[in-house]
Amino acid sequence: MQDWEKLENICKQCGNCDLCRTRHNVVFGVGVKDADVLFVGEGPGEQEDLQGEPFVGAAGKLLDEMLCIIDLDRKKNCYIANIVKCRPPGNRDPKEEEQDACIGYLHQQVALIKPKIIVCLGRIAATKLIRPDYRITREHGQWECRDGVWMTAVYHPSALLRDASKRPETFHDLLSLREKIRELNAKM
Ligand code: URA
């Protein structure tokens, strides 16, 4: 895991974009470094910036509950990262140039983790990782295999906190994820 430590150290000193000026912590990621399932969110919020870990605020609590439904756990069998590793001030969407400045770290994380499945959490991750014109409302829960990696997107947990009517569809998407994990014999 020497490469991992090297990557994490470089990332933690990153000055590739202006987000480095306002961050408290670089939020590199959390979880099992050879997990078969990788979740990718958008970028750290206030709590994540303060604690240095992804999804530890209200949305994170809901994410952990969602994962628990299908026997996933950040401490046991999955990895969680973000498109941008530093908090966009005021929780605005990360700008295209910030995403471009940061995405190399995620690509290197993917190369080291070698997940079988990548689950995009919300529109920003889906448009960056699946397709620029990805429509989360229409396409969430659908699967496509890219270079041997199965990709899908679900609603972002923050969207589910704002709009509970999206939860049944997300439950359905989680069951589909569990099916895909079984189908691929992914590590649990
Ligand atoms: N929202 C995200 O997209 N990522 C986090 O780490 C926290 C909230």
Coordinates of C-alpha atoms and ligand atoms in Angstrom, one line a residue:
M1 CA 0.0 0.0 0.0
Q2 CA 3.0 2.3 -0.5
D3 CA 1.5 3.7 -3.6
W4 CA -1.7 4.5 -1.7
E5 CA 0.2 6.4 1.0
K6 CA 2.2 8.3 -1.6
L7 CA -1.0 9.3 -3.4
E8 CA -2.7 10.3 -0.2
N9 CA 0.3 12.4 0.9
I10 CA 0.4 14.2 -2.4
C11 CA -3.3 14.8 -2.4
K12 CA -3.2 16.2 1.1
Q13 CA -0.7 18.9 0.0
C14 CA -2.6 19.7 -3.2
G15 CA -2.8 23.2 -4.4
N16 CA -4.2 22.5 -7.9
C17 CA -7.2 24.8 -7.5
D18 CA -8.5 27.6 -5.3
L19 CA -10.4 25.3 -3.0
C20 CA -7.1 24.7 -1.2
R21 CA -7.3 28.2 0.2
T22 CA -10.5 27.7 2.2
R23 CA -10.3 24.1 3.2
H24 CA -9.5 22.9 6.7
N25 CA -8.8 19.3 5.6
V26 CA -8.4 17.4 2.3
V27 CA -11.0 14.7 2.4
F28 CA -9.2 11.9 0.6
G29 CA -11.7 9.0 1.2
V30 CA -12.6 6.3 3.7
G31 CA -13.1 2.6 3.6
V32 CA -11.5 -0.6 2.5
K33 CA -8.7 -0.1 0.0
D34 CA -9.3 -3.2 -2.0
A35 CA -13.1 -3.1 -1.9
D36 CA -15.2 -4.3 -4.9
V37 CA -17.7 -1.4 -4.4
L38 CA -16.7 2.2 -4.7
F39 CA -19.2 5.1 -3.9
V40 CA -18.4 8.5 -5.3
G41 CA -20.0 11.7 -4.0
E42 CA -19.6 15.3 -5.0
G43 CA -17.4 17.0 -2.6
P44 CA -17.0 17.5 1.2
G45 CA -19.5 19.6 3.1
E46 CA -18.8 21.5 6.3
Q47 CA -18.6 18.6 8.7
E48 CA -16.5 16.6 6.2
D49 CA -14.1 19.5 5.8
L50 CA -13.7 19.8 9.6
Q51 CA -13.4 16.1 10.3
G52 CA -11.4 15.1 7.1
E53 CA -13.8 12.2 6.3
P54 CA -16.4 11.9 3.6
F55 CA -20.1 11.7 4.4
V56 CA -20.0 12.3 8.2
G57 CA -22.8 14.9 8.3
A58 CA -26.6 14.4 8.0
A59 CA -26.3 13.1 4.4
G60 CA -23.6 10.7 5.6
K61 CA -25.8 9.3 8.3
L62 CA -28.4 8.6 5.7
L63 CA -25.8 7.1 3.4
D64 CA -24.6 4.7 6.2
E65 CA -28.3 3.7 6.7
M66 CA -28.7 3.1 3.0
L67 CA -25.5 1.0 2.9
C68 CA -26.6 -1.0 6.0
I69 CA -29.8 -2.1 4.2
I70 CA -27.7 -4.1 1.7
D71 CA -25.0 -5.2 4.2
L72 CA -22.4 -2.6 3.1
D73 CA -20.3 -0.8 5.6
R74 CA -17.5 1.7 5.1
K75 CA -15.4 -0.1 7.7
K76 CA -15.9 -3.5 6.2
N77 CA -16.6 -3.8 2.5
C78 CA -16.7 -0.6 0.5
Y79 CA -14.8 2.6 -0.2
I80 CA -16.2 6.1 -0.3
A81 CA -14.6 9.1 -2.1
N82 CA -15.6 12.3 -3.8
I83 CA -15.1 14.0 -7.1
V84 CA -13.4 16.9 -5.4
K85 CA -11.4 16.4 -2.2
C86 CA -11.8 19.9 -0.8
R87 CA -14.9 21.7 0.3
P88 CA -16.5 24.1 -2.2
P89 CA -17.3 27.2 0.0
G90 CA -21.0 27.4 1.1
N91 CA -21.6 23.9 -0.3
R92 CA -21.9 25.2 -3.9
D93 CA -21.5 22.7 -6.7
P94 CA -17.8 22.2 -7.5
K95 CA -16.9 24.2 -10.7
E96 CA -15.9 22.3 -13.8
E97 CA -12.3 23.5 -13.5
E98 CA -12.2 22.3 -9.8
Q99 CA -13.4 18.9 -10.9
D100 CA -10.9 18.7 -13.6
A101 CA -8.1 19.8 -11.2
C102 CA -9.0 17.0 -8.8
I103 CA -10.3 14.1 -10.9
G104 CA -6.8 12.6 -11.4
Y105 CA -6.8 11.7 -7.7
L106 CA -10.0 9.7 -8.1
H107 CA -8.7 8.0 -11.2
Q108 CA -5.6 7.0 -9.3
Q109 CA -7.7 5.7 -6.4
V110 CA -9.8 3.7 -8.9
A111 CA -6.6 2.2 -10.4
L112 CA -5.4 1.2 -6.9
I113 CA -8.7 -0.1 -5.5
K114 CA -9.7 -1.8 -8.7
P115 CA -13.5 -1.9 -7.9
K116 CA -15.9 -4.1 -9.8
I117 CA -18.7 -1.6 -9.2
I118 CA -18.7 2.2 -9.0
V119 CA -21.9 3.9 -7.7
C120 CA -22.2 7.6 -8.4
L121 CA -23.9 9.5 -5.6
G122 CA -25.9 12.2 -7.4
R123 CA -25.7 14.2 -10.6
I124 CA -22.3 15.7 -10.2
A125 CA -20.5 12.4 -9.9
A126 CA -22.7 10.8 -12.6
T127 CA -22.1 13.6 -15.1
K128 CA -18.3 13.4 -14.4
L129 CA -17.9 9.6 -14.4
I130 CA -20.6 8.2 -16.6
R131 CA -21.6 10.9 -19.2
P132 CA -21.7 14.7 -19.3
D133 CA -25.4 14.6 -20.3
Y134 CA -26.4 12.0 -17.7
R135 CA -29.9 12.7 -16.4
I136 CA -30.1 11.4 -12.8
T137 CA -33.9 11.6 -12.7
R138 CA -34.4 9.5 -15.8
E139 CA -31.3 7.2 -15.6
H140 CA -30.7 6.4 -11.9
G141 CA -30.4 2.7 -11.2
Q142 CA -29.5 1.8 -14.8
W143 CA -26.2 -0.1 -15.3
E144 CA -23.5 0.1 -17.8
C145 CA -20.2 -1.7 -18.0
R146 CA -17.2 0.5 -18.8
D147 CA -13.7 -1.1 -19.2
G148 CA -14.9 -4.1 -17.1
V149 CA -16.3 -1.9 -14.3
W150 CA -20.0 -1.8 -13.7
M151 CA -21.3 1.8 -13.2
T152 CA -24.6 3.2 -11.9
A153 CA -25.9 6.3 -10.2
V154 CA -28.4 6.8 -7.4
Y155 CA -29.9 10.0 -5.9
H156 CA -27.5 11.8 -3.7
P157 CA -28.4 11.3 0.0
S158 CA -28.8 15.1 0.4
A159 CA -31.5 15.0 -2.3
L160 CA -33.2 12.2 -0.3
L161 CA -33.1 14.4 2.8
R162 CA -34.7 17.3 0.8
D163 CA -37.3 15.1 -1.0
A164 CA -38.4 11.9 0.8
S165 CA -40.6 11.0 -2.2
K166 CA -37.4 9.8 -4.0
R167 CA -36.7 7.2 -1.3
P168 CA -38.7 4.3 -2.7
E169 CA -36.9 4.5 -6.1
T170 CA -33.6 4.6 -4.2
F171 CA -34.5 1.5 -2.2
H172 CA -35.2 -0.2 -5.5
D173 CA -31.8 0.9 -6.8
L174 CA -30.1 -0.4 -3.7
L175 CA -31.7 -3.8 -4.2
S176 CA -30.4 -3.7 -7.8
L177 CA -26.9 -2.9 -6.4
R178 CA -27.2 -5.9 -4.1
E179 CA -28.2 -8.1 -7.0
K180 CA -25.2 -6.8 -9.0
I181 CA -22.8 -7.5 -6.1
R182 CA -24.2 -11.1 -5.9
E183 CA -24.0 -11.6 -9.7
L184 CA -20.3 -10.5 -9.8
N185 CA -19.5 -12.4 -6.6
A186 CA -18.1 -9.2 -5.2
K187 CA -16.3 -9.2 -1.8
M188 CA -18.6 -8.5 1.1
Ligands
URA1 N1 -21.8 15.3 0.1 C1 -20.9 14.7 -0.7 O1 -21.1 14.7 -1.9 N2 -19.8 14.2 -0.2 C2 -19.5 14.3 1.1 O2 -18.4 13.8 1.5 C3 -20.4 14.8 2.0 C4 -21.6 15.3 1.4

